[in-house]
Amino acid sequence: MGQIEWAMWANEQALASGLILIMGGIVATAGQFTKWYFGVYSIGAGVFVCLLEYPRGKRRKGSTMERCGQKYMTKVLKVFGPLTRNYYIRAFLHLGLSVPAGFLLATILGTACLAIASSIYLLAAVRGEQWIPIEPKPKERPQVGATIKHPPSNPPPRPPAEARKKPSEEEAAGAVGVSGGPQENPVPVIDEVV
Amino acid sequence: MGNWVVNHWFSVLFLATWLGLNVFLFVHAFLSYEKADKYYYTREILGSALAWARASARCLNFNSMLILLPVCRNLLSFLRGTCSFCRRTLRKQLDHNLTFHKLVAYMICLHTAIHIIAHLFNFEHYSRSRQATDGSLASILSTLSHQEKGEGSWLNPIQSPNMTVEYVTFTSIAGLTGVIITIALVLMVTSAMEFIRRSYFEVFWYTHHIFIIYFIGLGIHGTGGIVRGQTEESLNESHPHRCAESFKHWDDHDSHCKHPRFEGLPAESWKWILAPGVLYIFERILRFYRSQQKVVITKVVMHPSKVLELQMNKRGFSMEVGQYIFVNCPSISYLEWHPFTLTSAPEEDFFSIHIRAAGDWTENLIRAFERQQSQIPRIEVDGPFGTVSEDVFQYEVAVLVGAGIGVTPFASILKSIWYKFQRADHNLKTQTIYFYWICRETGAFAWFNDLLASLEREMEELGKVDFLNYRLFLTGWDSNIAGHAALNFDKATDILTGLKQKTSFGRPMWDNEFSTIANAHPRSVVGVFLCGPQTLAKSLSKRCHQYSSLDPRKVQFYFNKENF
């Protein structure tokens, strides 16, 4: 099990816990249960956890599937630097966040799940994993303007002499308009000056 | 649209039946708890939340029963085998077992959510009516446990006003098992997410075994009898329709109505999950037994790009084309079983797999064999398990598309077709094969290259050059490779692969391919087999529907996807 990145699983678990916290919180608040204010806290904590966990980190080996629209949160998380990169901080943060929700039955499931996510993050941190943001690949824009201005300074590349002797299709296709060379035009070519 | 219906009618029927049963069970249970007199007093405290909880519980029982069945692969193989005379479409459903397993799992999650939310309201209502001092019917009912000593004829599980719902949850069987099995469910689902499953299979495999906790917990969950209804006796004596209004006078000696007495609902989950549980245990024992049979490794070949070929023999092992086996190597890991497609043909006297280094376990295995010790590692094999490829010989024209590592089952198919062709096997209905091999670079599949080259030679010798038409598409090309190929345009064999068929660059233009095939075989049934990524599956599936003629006598394309 040497190559497993525990942080990836911890991330899924934490995201699920966040959703469970939000749901439990909504039920408690809407139903006006006793100690329903813990429900309000739970909704807030759940939203925070979901936002924090939404951007998936980059895998060390192989390509990573991004979650839909995660690049906005990635930018926000990058701002915090080591606070979001380090998994020890995340583990203790999640543990801390989960405690108040444990006082209300409706959110206690969220507490348990978040605590488990926190322990998996601790394991990931101990193994030296870090959260690496997935950078968008720089788009290579075709430089349309640059080539038109300057005429080519080198002659077009020609295949070596031996290949030129065979009348291959590529040469025929590329030979229109190129003067001289081994091409013999069956029909006289008249250059029309435009 | 017409083609979609023809190809998918059974799936739709099956899913509709499953959903219909779910809806029926839910509504039936809901109405029974919402209307029954037995629960009149219970509803007085709990309201509709009781019915919601019980209805979702019924669906949970139903789906928990179903979820074990699609993963009994030996049972499914057996069904496939006995169904060899069945229609093609019916057998294909057995290949969608994992899809069904996931659907049932999602349904379980949905009903778990409903069940938990309903019970949260239930506990809250119980708590409130226990603490209520307004002398309402609800509060009288809640104090019942104090009246009857040692009888346990209570309604409200919260025994005293000071008890919190959290305390009751963790001290009652139902509450405690409920929390445990829900946590188990959440862990199973998060580790089974596609991303985790594909990248870190071991995490998924080991964590998913928590289902044992889930099932045991589910069986125990209802044994506490926390859902209370009025006893039969008490109903006859003091029916709620008569007595509910006069609840203030229940204590009076001369009242016709006495205190209602309650009993807990007996556990019913075990009735649902017992049979599939036993079936699954049997399946695991069968897998263990099959794996204990001795496997003799007859040949080990190290191919370029770290591909290991193992040729093996096992007593009583018989395979069909394109099947896969699970392999375990105790010296690397006792508990891990990894699936591999068989690359040998059934006609050969051994079975083989090609293993590529793609993770921890595979790399360790390759290293273990590379060391060339006198004692080669022991291998255990379970299988083979069937896939769609068995149908390939039934089609007059077969279009085989292998993308990347998906080319592996086709090694088996092509070899088998070759053997059948040589022996003029009557079972071989195939007249023409179109094989498309799409990969980034041929490095790791040099062994497959050699197979194609030898097939090409043999076809030439027999003079049947148009039996096998194959095209290789390299998607990982750059201008160097393309330039090099253009330069050597006139050579008889391809410079990259050495095959007569030239390599094409980029992806195939499926519209062209399909229309060419449709024109060449206007009256045939064409089977399209893909082993590759989902996007390609969608694309091919769409073309199959598009190019199939609505007239069943003209060309028909049937799409079959193999999944790992």
PDB file of N, CA, C and O in Angstrom, chain A residues 1-6 8-9 12-13 16 20 23 27 31-35 56 59 64-65 103-106 108-109 112-113 116 166 169-170, chain B residues 113 116-117 120-121 123-124 128 165-166 169-170 182-183 186-187 190-191 193 195-196 199-200 202-203 206-207 359-360 363 486-487 489-490:
ATOM      1  N   MET A   1       0.849  -1.193   0.000  1.00  0.00           N
ATOM      2  CA  MET A   1       0.000   0.000   0.000  1.00  0.00           C
ATOM      3  C   MET A   1       0.877   1.233   0.000  1.00  0.00           C
ATOM      4  O   MET A   1       0.505   2.267   0.521  1.00  0.00           O
ATOM      5  N   GLY A   2       2.085   1.094  -0.585  1.00  0.00           N
ATOM      6  CA  GLY A   2       3.040   2.185  -0.433  1.00  0.00           C
ATOM      7  C   GLY A   2       2.673   3.452  -1.165  1.00  0.00           C
ATOM      8  O   GLY A   2       3.021   4.536  -0.747  1.00  0.00           O
ATOM      9  N   GLN A   3       1.946   3.287  -2.302  1.00  0.00           N
ATOM     10  CA  GLN A   3       1.742   4.498  -3.096  1.00  0.00           C
ATOM     11  C   GLN A   3       0.445   5.213  -2.806  1.00  0.00           C
ATOM     12  O   GLN A   3       0.069   6.100  -3.535  1.00  0.00           O
ATOM     13  N   ILE A   4      -0.240   4.824  -1.788  1.00  0.00           N
ATOM     14  CA  ILE A   4      -1.551   5.418  -1.560  1.00  0.00           C
ATOM     15  C   ILE A   4      -1.397   6.813  -0.994  1.00  0.00           C
ATOM     16  O   ILE A   4      -0.623   7.036  -0.073  1.00  0.00           O
ATOM     17  N   GLU A   5      -2.122   7.754  -1.561  1.00  0.00           N
ATOM     18  CA  GLU A   5      -2.145   9.092  -0.996  1.00  0.00           C
ATOM     19  C   GLU A   5      -3.405   9.192  -0.167  1.00  0.00           C
ATOM     20  O   GLU A   5      -4.513   9.351  -0.692  1.00  0.00           O
ATOM     21  N   TRP A   6      -3.205   9.086   1.147  1.00  0.00           N
ATOM     22  CA  TRP A   6      -4.352   9.070   2.044  1.00  0.00           C
ATOM     23  C   TRP A   6      -5.134  10.371   1.965  1.00  0.00           C
ATOM     24  O   TRP A   6      -6.343  10.389   2.193  1.00  0.00           O
ATOM     25  N   MET A   8      -6.146  11.961  -0.422  1.00  0.00           N
ATOM     26  CA  MET A   8      -7.229  11.968  -1.417  1.00  0.00           C
ATOM     27  C   MET A   8      -8.500  11.395  -0.827  1.00  0.00           C
ATOM     28  O   MET A   8      -9.598  11.903  -1.037  1.00  0.00           O
ATOM     29  N   TRP A   9      -8.331  10.303  -0.063  1.00  0.00           N
ATOM     30  CA  TRP A   9      -9.507   9.722   0.560  1.00  0.00           C
ATOM     31  C   TRP A   9     -10.011  10.641   1.679  1.00  0.00           C
ATOM     32  O   TRP A   9     -11.224  10.836   1.830  1.00  0.00           O
ATOM     33  N   GLU A  12     -12.247  13.212   0.247  1.00  0.00           N
ATOM     34  CA  GLU A  12     -13.616  12.783  -0.070  1.00  0.00           C
ATOM     35  C   GLU A  12     -14.427  12.656   1.209  1.00  0.00           C
ATOM     36  O   GLU A  12     -15.600  13.047   1.288  1.00  0.00           O
ATOM     37  N   GLN A  13     -13.784  12.077   2.234  1.00  0.00           N
ATOM     38  CA  GLN A  13     -14.485  11.863   3.498  1.00  0.00           C
ATOM     39  C   GLN A  13     -14.875  13.194   4.124  1.00  0.00           C
ATOM     40  O   GLN A  13     -15.993  13.362   4.609  1.00  0.00           O
ATOM     41  N   ALA A  16     -17.781  14.747   2.270  1.00  0.00           N
ATOM     42  CA  ALA A  16     -19.037  14.090   2.653  1.00  0.00           C
ATOM     43  C   ALA A  16     -19.467  14.546   4.045  1.00  0.00           C
ATOM     44  O   ALA A  16     -20.649  14.812   4.288  1.00  0.00           O
ATOM     45  N   ILE A  20     -22.915  16.264   5.383  1.00  0.00           N
ATOM     46  CA  ILE A  20     -23.733  15.684   6.451  1.00  0.00           C
ATOM     47  C   ILE A  20     -23.965  16.718   7.555  1.00  0.00           C
ATOM     48  O   ILE A  20     -25.070  16.824   8.114  1.00  0.00           O
ATOM     49  N   MET A  23     -26.620  19.110   6.365  1.00  0.00           N
ATOM     50  CA  MET A  23     -27.974  18.520   6.407  1.00  0.00           C
ATOM     51  C   MET A  23     -28.493  18.420   7.814  1.00  0.00           C
ATOM     52  O   MET A  23     -29.644  18.774   8.105  1.00  0.00           O
ATOM     53  N   VAL A  27     -31.787  20.321   9.492  1.00  0.00           N
ATOM     54  CA  VAL A  27     -32.889  19.607  10.151  1.00  0.00           C
ATOM     55  C   VAL A  27     -33.104  20.165  11.557  1.00  0.00           C
ATOM     56  O   VAL A  27     -34.236  20.450  11.977  1.00  0.00           O
ATOM     57  N   GLY A  31     -36.384  22.270  12.432  1.00  0.00           N
ATOM     58  CA  GLY A  31     -37.307  21.633  13.363  1.00  0.00           C
ATOM     59  C   GLY A  31     -37.309  22.289  14.722  1.00  0.00           C
ATOM     60  O   GLY A  31     -38.057  21.900  15.608  1.00  0.00           O
ATOM     61  N   GLN A  32     -36.453  23.289  14.882  1.00  0.00           N
ATOM     62  CA  GLN A  32     -36.340  24.006  16.154  1.00  0.00           C
ATOM     63  C   GLN A  32     -36.157  23.039  17.321  1.00  0.00           C
ATOM     64  O   GLN A  32     -36.865  23.101  18.330  1.00  0.00           O
ATOM     65  N   PHE A  33     -35.223  22.115  17.131  1.00  0.00           N
ATOM     66  CA  PHE A  33     -34.954  21.143  18.185  1.00  0.00           C
ATOM     67  C   PHE A  33     -34.362  21.849  19.386  1.00  0.00           C
ATOM     68  O   PHE A  33     -33.909  22.995  19.303  1.00  0.00           O
ATOM     69  N   THR A  34     -34.304  21.139  20.520  1.00  0.00           N
ATOM     70  CA  THR A  34     -33.609  21.712  21.684  1.00  0.00           C
ATOM     71  C   THR A  34     -32.155  21.878  21.297  1.00  0.00           C
ATOM     72  O   THR A  34     -31.586  21.038  20.624  1.00  0.00           O
ATOM     73  N   LYS A  35     -31.579  22.952  21.802  1.00  0.00           N
ATOM     74  CA  LYS A  35     -30.181  23.290  21.472  1.00  0.00           C
ATOM     75  C   LYS A  35     -29.984  23.430  19.960  1.00  0.00           C
ATOM     76  O   LYS A  35     -28.956  23.040  19.406  1.00  0.00           O
ATOM     77  N   ARG A  56      -9.706  19.705  -5.253  1.00  0.00           N
ATOM     78  CA  ARG A  56      -8.917  18.506  -5.034  1.00  0.00           C
ATOM     79  C   ARG A  56      -7.457  18.866  -5.200  1.00  0.00           C
ATOM     80  O   ARG A  56      -7.115  19.662  -6.076  1.00  0.00           O
ATOM     81  N   ARG A  59      -2.331  14.990  -7.448  1.00  0.00           N
ATOM     82  CA  ARG A  59      -1.712  13.733  -7.076  1.00  0.00           C
ATOM     83  C   ARG A  59      -0.236  13.806  -7.351  1.00  0.00           C
ATOM     84  O   ARG A  59       0.185  14.499  -8.284  1.00  0.00           O
ATOM     85  N   THR A  64      -4.694  14.196 -12.291  1.00  0.00           N
ATOM     86  CA  THR A  64      -5.764  14.334 -11.312  1.00  0.00           C
ATOM     87  C   THR A  64      -7.004  14.893 -11.981  1.00  0.00           C
ATOM     88  O   THR A  64      -6.920  15.844 -12.739  1.00  0.00           O
ATOM     89  N   MET A  65      -8.140  14.275 -11.654  1.00  0.00           N
ATOM     90  CA  MET A  65      -9.413  14.777 -12.175  1.00  0.00           C
ATOM     91  C   MET A  65      -9.845  15.954 -11.318  1.00  0.00           C
ATOM     92  O   MET A  65     -10.040  15.805 -10.125  1.00  0.00           O
ATOM     93  N   PHE A 103     -22.535  17.957  20.245  1.00  0.00           N
ATOM     94  CA  PHE A 103     -23.458  18.149  21.365  1.00  0.00           C
ATOM     95  C   PHE A 103     -24.913  18.030  20.960  1.00  0.00           C
ATOM     96  O   PHE A 103     -25.802  18.127  21.785  1.00  0.00           O
ATOM     97  N   LEU A 104     -25.147  17.881  19.663  1.00  0.00           N
ATOM     98  CA  LEU A 104     -26.522  17.806  19.184  1.00  0.00           C
ATOM     99  C   LEU A 104     -26.688  16.513  18.412  1.00  0.00           C
ATOM    100  O   LEU A 104     -25.852  16.171  17.581  1.00  0.00           O
ATOM    101  N   LEU A 105     -27.745  15.792  18.675  1.00  0.00           N
ATOM    102  CA  LEU A 105     -27.920  14.495  18.032  1.00  0.00           C
ATOM    103  C   LEU A 105     -27.972  14.603  16.511  1.00  0.00           C
ATOM    104  O   LEU A 105     -27.402  13.786  15.797  1.00  0.00           O
ATOM    105  N   ALA A 106     -28.631  15.659  16.040  1.00  0.00           N
ATOM    106  CA  ALA A 106     -28.816  15.770  14.590  1.00  0.00           C
ATOM    107  C   ALA A 106     -27.496  15.899  13.846  1.00  0.00           C
ATOM    108  O   ALA A 106     -27.383  15.534  12.685  1.00  0.00           O
ATOM    109  N   ILE A 108     -24.449  14.821  15.167  1.00  0.00           N
ATOM    110  CA  ILE A 108     -23.404  13.985  15.734  1.00  0.00           C
ATOM    111  C   ILE A 108     -22.787  13.063  14.683  1.00  0.00           C
ATOM    112  O   ILE A 108     -21.612  12.697  14.773  1.00  0.00           O
ATOM    113  N   LEU A 109     -23.588  12.740  13.690  1.00  0.00           N
ATOM    114  CA  LEU A 109     -23.038  11.918  12.598  1.00  0.00           C
ATOM    115  C   LEU A 109     -21.961  12.697  11.850  1.00  0.00           C
ATOM    116  O   LEU A 109     -20.914  12.158  11.491  1.00  0.00           O
ATOM    117  N   ALA A 112     -18.790  12.568  13.839  1.00  0.00           N
ATOM    118  CA  ALA A 112     -18.062  11.304  13.712  1.00  0.00           C
ATOM    119  C   ALA A 112     -17.339  11.231  12.372  1.00  0.00           C
ATOM    120  O   ALA A 112     -16.154  10.886  12.309  1.00  0.00           O
ATOM    121  N   CYS A 113     -18.040  11.586  11.303  1.00  0.00           N
ATOM    122  CA  CYS A 113     -17.428  11.481   9.973  1.00  0.00           C
ATOM    123  C   CYS A 113     -16.282  12.462   9.822  1.00  0.00           C
ATOM    124  O   CYS A 113     -15.244  12.134   9.239  1.00  0.00           O
ATOM    125  N   ILE A 116     -13.266  11.229  11.658  1.00  0.00           N
ATOM    126  CA  ILE A 116     -12.570  10.187  10.895  1.00  0.00           C
ATOM    127  C   ILE A 116     -11.738  10.814   9.780  1.00  0.00           C
ATOM    128  O   ILE A 116     -10.581  10.434   9.547  1.00  0.00           O
ATOM    129  N   LYS A 166      11.965  10.233 -56.553  1.00  0.00           N
ATOM    130  CA  LYS A 166      10.681   9.573 -56.733  1.00  0.00           C
ATOM    131  C   LYS A 166       9.592  10.627 -56.766  1.00  0.00           C
ATOM    132  O   LYS A 166       9.544  11.486 -55.919  1.00  0.00           O
ATOM    133  N   GLU A 169       3.513  11.754 -53.783  1.00  0.00           N
ATOM    134  CA  GLU A 169       2.322  12.599 -53.784  1.00  0.00           C
ATOM    135  C   GLU A 169       2.538  13.886 -53.016  1.00  0.00           C
ATOM    136  O   GLU A 169       2.057  14.925 -53.390  1.00  0.00           O
ATOM    137  N   GLU A 170       3.320  13.769 -51.898  1.00  0.00           N
ATOM    138  CA  GLU A 170       3.508  14.972 -51.075  1.00  0.00           C
ATOM    139  C   GLU A 170       4.170  16.056 -51.886  1.00  0.00           C
ATOM    140  O   GLU A 170       3.825  17.223 -51.794  1.00  0.00           O
TER     141      GLU A 170
ATOM    142  N   ALA B 113     -30.793   8.616   4.534  1.00  0.00           N
ATOM    143  CA  ALA B 113     -30.976  10.029   4.872  1.00  0.00           C
ATOM    144  C   ALA B 113     -32.407  10.286   5.356  1.00  0.00           C
ATOM    145  O   ALA B 113     -32.628  10.930   6.393  1.00  0.00           O
ATOM    146  N   ILE B 116     -32.933   8.663   8.846  1.00  0.00           N
ATOM    147  CA  ILE B 116     -32.292   9.369   9.952  1.00  0.00           C
ATOM    148  C   ILE B 116     -33.017  10.673  10.266  1.00  0.00           C
ATOM    149  O   ILE B 116     -33.291  10.980  11.433  1.00  0.00           O
ATOM    150  N   ILE B 117     -33.364  11.422   9.229  1.00  0.00           N
ATOM    151  CA  ILE B 117     -34.049  12.697   9.476  1.00  0.00           C
ATOM    152  C   ILE B 117     -35.390  12.450  10.172  1.00  0.00           C
ATOM    153  O   ILE B 117     -35.747  13.128  11.150  1.00  0.00           O
ATOM    154  N   LEU B 120     -34.756  11.617  13.751  1.00  0.00           N
ATOM    155  CA  LEU B 120     -34.349  12.786  14.527  1.00  0.00           C
ATOM    156  C   LEU B 120     -35.587  13.529  15.010  1.00  0.00           C
ATOM    157  O   LEU B 120     -35.687  13.936  16.176  1.00  0.00           O
ATOM    158  N   PHE B 121     -36.554  13.681  14.109  1.00  0.00           N
ATOM    159  CA  PHE B 121     -37.810  14.314  14.515  1.00  0.00           C
ATOM    160  C   PHE B 121     -38.528  13.467  15.555  1.00  0.00           C
ATOM    161  O   PHE B 121     -39.111  13.983  16.510  1.00  0.00           O
ATOM    162  N   PHE B 123     -37.251  11.411  17.808  1.00  0.00           N
ATOM    163  CA  PHE B 123     -36.626  11.554  19.125  1.00  0.00           C
ATOM    164  C   PHE B 123     -36.952  12.905  19.739  1.00  0.00           C
ATOM    165  O   PHE B 123     -37.188  13.015  20.946  1.00  0.00           O
ATOM    166  N   GLU B 124     -36.953  13.925  18.904  1.00  0.00           N
ATOM    167  CA  GLU B 124     -37.252  15.262  19.401  1.00  0.00           C
ATOM    168  C   GLU B 124     -38.678  15.314  19.955  1.00  0.00           C
ATOM    169  O   GLU B 124     -38.922  15.863  21.034  1.00  0.00           O
ATOM    170  N   ARG B 128     -39.785  16.067  23.760  1.00  0.00           N
ATOM    171  CA  ARG B 128     -40.671  17.170  24.139  1.00  0.00           C
ATOM    172  C   ARG B 128     -41.871  16.681  24.930  1.00  0.00           C
ATOM    173  O   ARG B 128     -42.263  17.294  25.919  1.00  0.00           O
ATOM    174  N   VAL B 165     -31.752  13.171  24.413  1.00  0.00           N
ATOM    175  CA  VAL B 165     -31.895  12.265  23.259  1.00  0.00           C
ATOM    176  C   VAL B 165     -30.566  11.602  22.917  1.00  0.00           C
ATOM    177  O   VAL B 165     -30.515  10.466  22.460  1.00  0.00           O
ATOM    178  N   GLU B 166     -29.467  12.335  23.170  1.00  0.00           N
ATOM    179  CA  GLU B 166     -28.161  11.743  22.874  1.00  0.00           C
ATOM    180  C   GLU B 166     -27.927  10.518  23.737  1.00  0.00           C
ATOM    181  O   GLU B 166     -27.431   9.489  23.280  1.00  0.00           O
ATOM    182  N   THR B 169     -29.998   7.663  22.483  1.00  0.00           N
ATOM    183  CA  THR B 169     -29.445   7.118  21.235  1.00  0.00           C
ATOM    184  C   THR B 169     -28.327   6.143  21.522  1.00  0.00           C
ATOM    185  O   THR B 169     -28.281   5.052  20.963  1.00  0.00           O
ATOM    186  N   PHE B 170     -27.413   6.561  22.382  1.00  0.00           N
ATOM    187  CA  PHE B 170     -26.237   5.713  22.557  1.00  0.00           C
ATOM    188  C   PHE B 170     -26.430   4.596  23.556  1.00  0.00           C
ATOM    189  O   PHE B 170     -25.555   3.756  23.713  1.00  0.00           O
ATOM    190  N   THR B 182     -24.354   3.625   9.988  1.00  0.00           N
ATOM    191  CA  THR B 182     -24.332   4.781   9.090  1.00  0.00           C
ATOM    192  C   THR B 182     -22.905   5.239   8.840  1.00  0.00           C
ATOM    193  O   THR B 182     -22.545   5.581   7.707  1.00  0.00           O
ATOM    194  N   ILE B 183     -22.084   5.241   9.899  1.00  0.00           N
ATOM    195  CA  ILE B 183     -20.677   5.604   9.694  1.00  0.00           C
ATOM    196  C   ILE B 183     -20.024   4.619   8.729  1.00  0.00           C
ATOM    197  O   ILE B 183     -19.262   4.998   7.834  1.00  0.00           O
ATOM    198  N   VAL B 186     -21.063   5.526   5.233  1.00  0.00           N
ATOM    199  CA  VAL B 186     -20.374   6.715   4.722  1.00  0.00           C
ATOM    200  C   VAL B 186     -18.952   6.365   4.303  1.00  0.00           C
ATOM    201  O   VAL B 186     -18.483   6.772   3.237  1.00  0.00           O
ATOM    202  N   LEU B 187     -18.260   5.573   5.127  1.00  0.00           N
ATOM    203  CA  LEU B 187     -16.887   5.196   4.780  1.00  0.00           C
ATOM    204  C   LEU B 187     -16.849   4.378   3.504  1.00  0.00           C
ATOM    205  O   LEU B 187     -15.979   4.561   2.652  1.00  0.00           O
ATOM    206  N   THR B 190     -17.458   6.829   0.531  1.00  0.00           N
ATOM    207  CA  THR B 190     -16.363   7.747   0.167  1.00  0.00           C
ATOM    208  C   THR B 190     -15.173   7.003  -0.411  1.00  0.00           C
ATOM    209  O   THR B 190     -14.487   7.524  -1.281  1.00  0.00           O
ATOM    210  N   SER B 191     -14.917   5.764   0.064  1.00  0.00           N
ATOM    211  CA  SER B 191     -13.770   5.052  -0.505  1.00  0.00           C
ATOM    212  C   SER B 191     -14.114   4.420  -1.837  1.00  0.00           C
ATOM    213  O   SER B 191     -13.227   3.966  -2.554  1.00  0.00           O
ATOM    214  N   MET B 193     -15.715   6.080  -4.256  1.00  0.00           N
ATOM    215  CA  MET B 193     -15.821   7.110  -5.284  1.00  0.00           C
ATOM    216  C   MET B 193     -14.892   6.735  -6.420  1.00  0.00           C
ATOM    217  O   MET B 193     -13.779   6.263  -6.188  1.00  0.00           O
ATOM    218  N   PHE B 195     -12.817   8.152  -8.328  1.00  0.00           N
ATOM    219  CA  PHE B 195     -11.450   8.644  -8.291  1.00  0.00           C
ATOM    220  C   PHE B 195     -10.581   7.804  -7.366  1.00  0.00           C
ATOM    221  O   PHE B 195      -9.473   7.399  -7.697  1.00  0.00           O
ATOM    222  N   ILE B 196     -11.115   7.497  -6.196  1.00  0.00           N
ATOM    223  CA  ILE B 196     -10.359   6.719  -5.225  1.00  0.00           C
ATOM    224  C   ILE B 196     -10.230   5.281  -5.701  1.00  0.00           C
ATOM    225  O   ILE B 196      -9.172   4.656  -5.608  1.00  0.00           O
ATOM    226  N   SER B 199      -7.701   5.043  -8.614  1.00  0.00           N
ATOM    227  CA  SER B 199      -6.313   5.402  -8.330  1.00  0.00           C
ATOM    228  C   SER B 199      -5.718   4.579  -7.205  1.00  0.00           C
ATOM    229  O   SER B 199      -4.543   4.271  -7.222  1.00  0.00           O
ATOM    230  N   TYR B 200      -6.506   4.264  -6.181  1.00  0.00           N
ATOM    231  CA  TYR B 200      -5.972   3.532  -5.030  1.00  0.00           C
ATOM    232  C   TYR B 200      -6.901   2.380  -4.729  1.00  0.00           C
ATOM    233  O   TYR B 200      -7.688   2.421  -3.783  1.00  0.00           O
ATOM    234  N   GLU B 202      -6.572  -0.518  -3.482  1.00  0.00           N
ATOM    235  CA  GLU B 202      -6.521  -1.228  -2.203  1.00  0.00           C
ATOM    236  C   GLU B 202      -7.351  -0.556  -1.135  1.00  0.00           C
ATOM    237  O   GLU B 202      -7.985  -1.219  -0.333  1.00  0.00           O
ATOM    238  N   VAL B 203      -7.347   0.790  -1.101  1.00  0.00           N
ATOM    239  CA  VAL B 203      -8.157   1.510  -0.101  1.00  0.00           C
ATOM    240  C   VAL B 203      -9.614   1.117  -0.257  1.00  0.00           C
ATOM    241  O   VAL B 203     -10.301   0.789   0.707  1.00  0.00           O
ATOM    242  N   TYR B 206     -10.250  -2.839   0.728  1.00  0.00           N
ATOM    243  CA  TYR B 206     -10.263  -3.168   2.150  1.00  0.00           C
ATOM    244  C   TYR B 206     -11.394  -2.453   2.875  1.00  0.00           C
ATOM    245  O   TYR B 206     -12.098  -3.046   3.681  1.00  0.00           O
ATOM    246  N   THR B 207     -11.568  -1.170   2.581  1.00  0.00           N
ATOM    247  CA  THR B 207     -12.618  -0.429   3.296  1.00  0.00           C
ATOM    248  C   THR B 207     -13.992  -0.993   2.990  1.00  0.00           C
ATOM    249  O   THR B 207     -14.871  -1.022   3.843  1.00  0.00           O
ATOM    250  N   GLY B 359       1.140  -0.057 -10.614  1.00  0.00           N
ATOM    251  CA  GLY B 359       0.856   0.281  -9.213  1.00  0.00           C
ATOM    252  C   GLY B 359       1.743  -0.564  -8.323  1.00  0.00           C
ATOM    253  O   GLY B 359       2.563  -1.336  -8.783  1.00  0.00           O
ATOM    254  N   ASP B 360       1.513  -0.409  -7.031  1.00  0.00           N
ATOM    255  CA  ASP B 360       2.288  -1.148  -6.035  1.00  0.00           C
ATOM    256  C   ASP B 360       2.387  -2.635  -6.303  1.00  0.00           C
ATOM    257  O   ASP B 360       3.453  -3.219  -6.417  1.00  0.00           O
ATOM    258  N   GLU B 363       3.952  -3.829  -9.612  1.00  0.00           N
ATOM    259  CA  GLU B 363       5.408  -3.627  -9.664  1.00  0.00           C
ATOM    260  C   GLU B 363       6.130  -4.648  -8.796  1.00  0.00           C
ATOM    261  O   GLU B 363       7.170  -5.186  -9.188  1.00  0.00           O
ATOM    262  N   ALA B 486       5.904  10.057 -43.346  1.00  0.00           N
ATOM    263  CA  ALA B 486       5.646  10.598 -44.691  1.00  0.00           C
ATOM    264  C   ALA B 486       6.819  10.301 -45.618  1.00  0.00           C
ATOM    265  O   ALA B 486       6.640   9.992 -46.792  1.00  0.00           O
ATOM    266  N   LEU B 487       7.989  10.366 -45.047  1.00  0.00           N
ATOM    267  CA  LEU B 487       9.197  10.096 -45.819  1.00  0.00           C
ATOM    268  C   LEU B 487       9.235   8.667 -46.327  1.00  0.00           C
ATOM    269  O   LEU B 487       9.689   8.393 -47.438  1.00  0.00           O
ATOM    270  N   PHE B 489       6.836   6.713 -47.010  1.00  0.00           N
ATOM    271  CA  PHE B 489       5.496   6.414 -47.496  1.00  0.00           C
ATOM    272  C   PHE B 489       5.452   5.185 -48.391  1.00  0.00           C
ATOM    273  O   PHE B 489       4.489   4.422 -48.374  1.00  0.00           O
ATOM    274  N   ASP B 490       6.510   5.047 -49.183  1.00  0.00           N
ATOM    275  CA  ASP B 490       6.442   3.987 -50.186  1.00  0.00           C
ATOM    276  C   ASP B 490       6.863   2.625 -49.709  1.00  0.00           C
ATOM    277  O   ASP B 490       6.713   1.647 -50.420  1.00  0.00           O
TER     278      ASP B 490
END
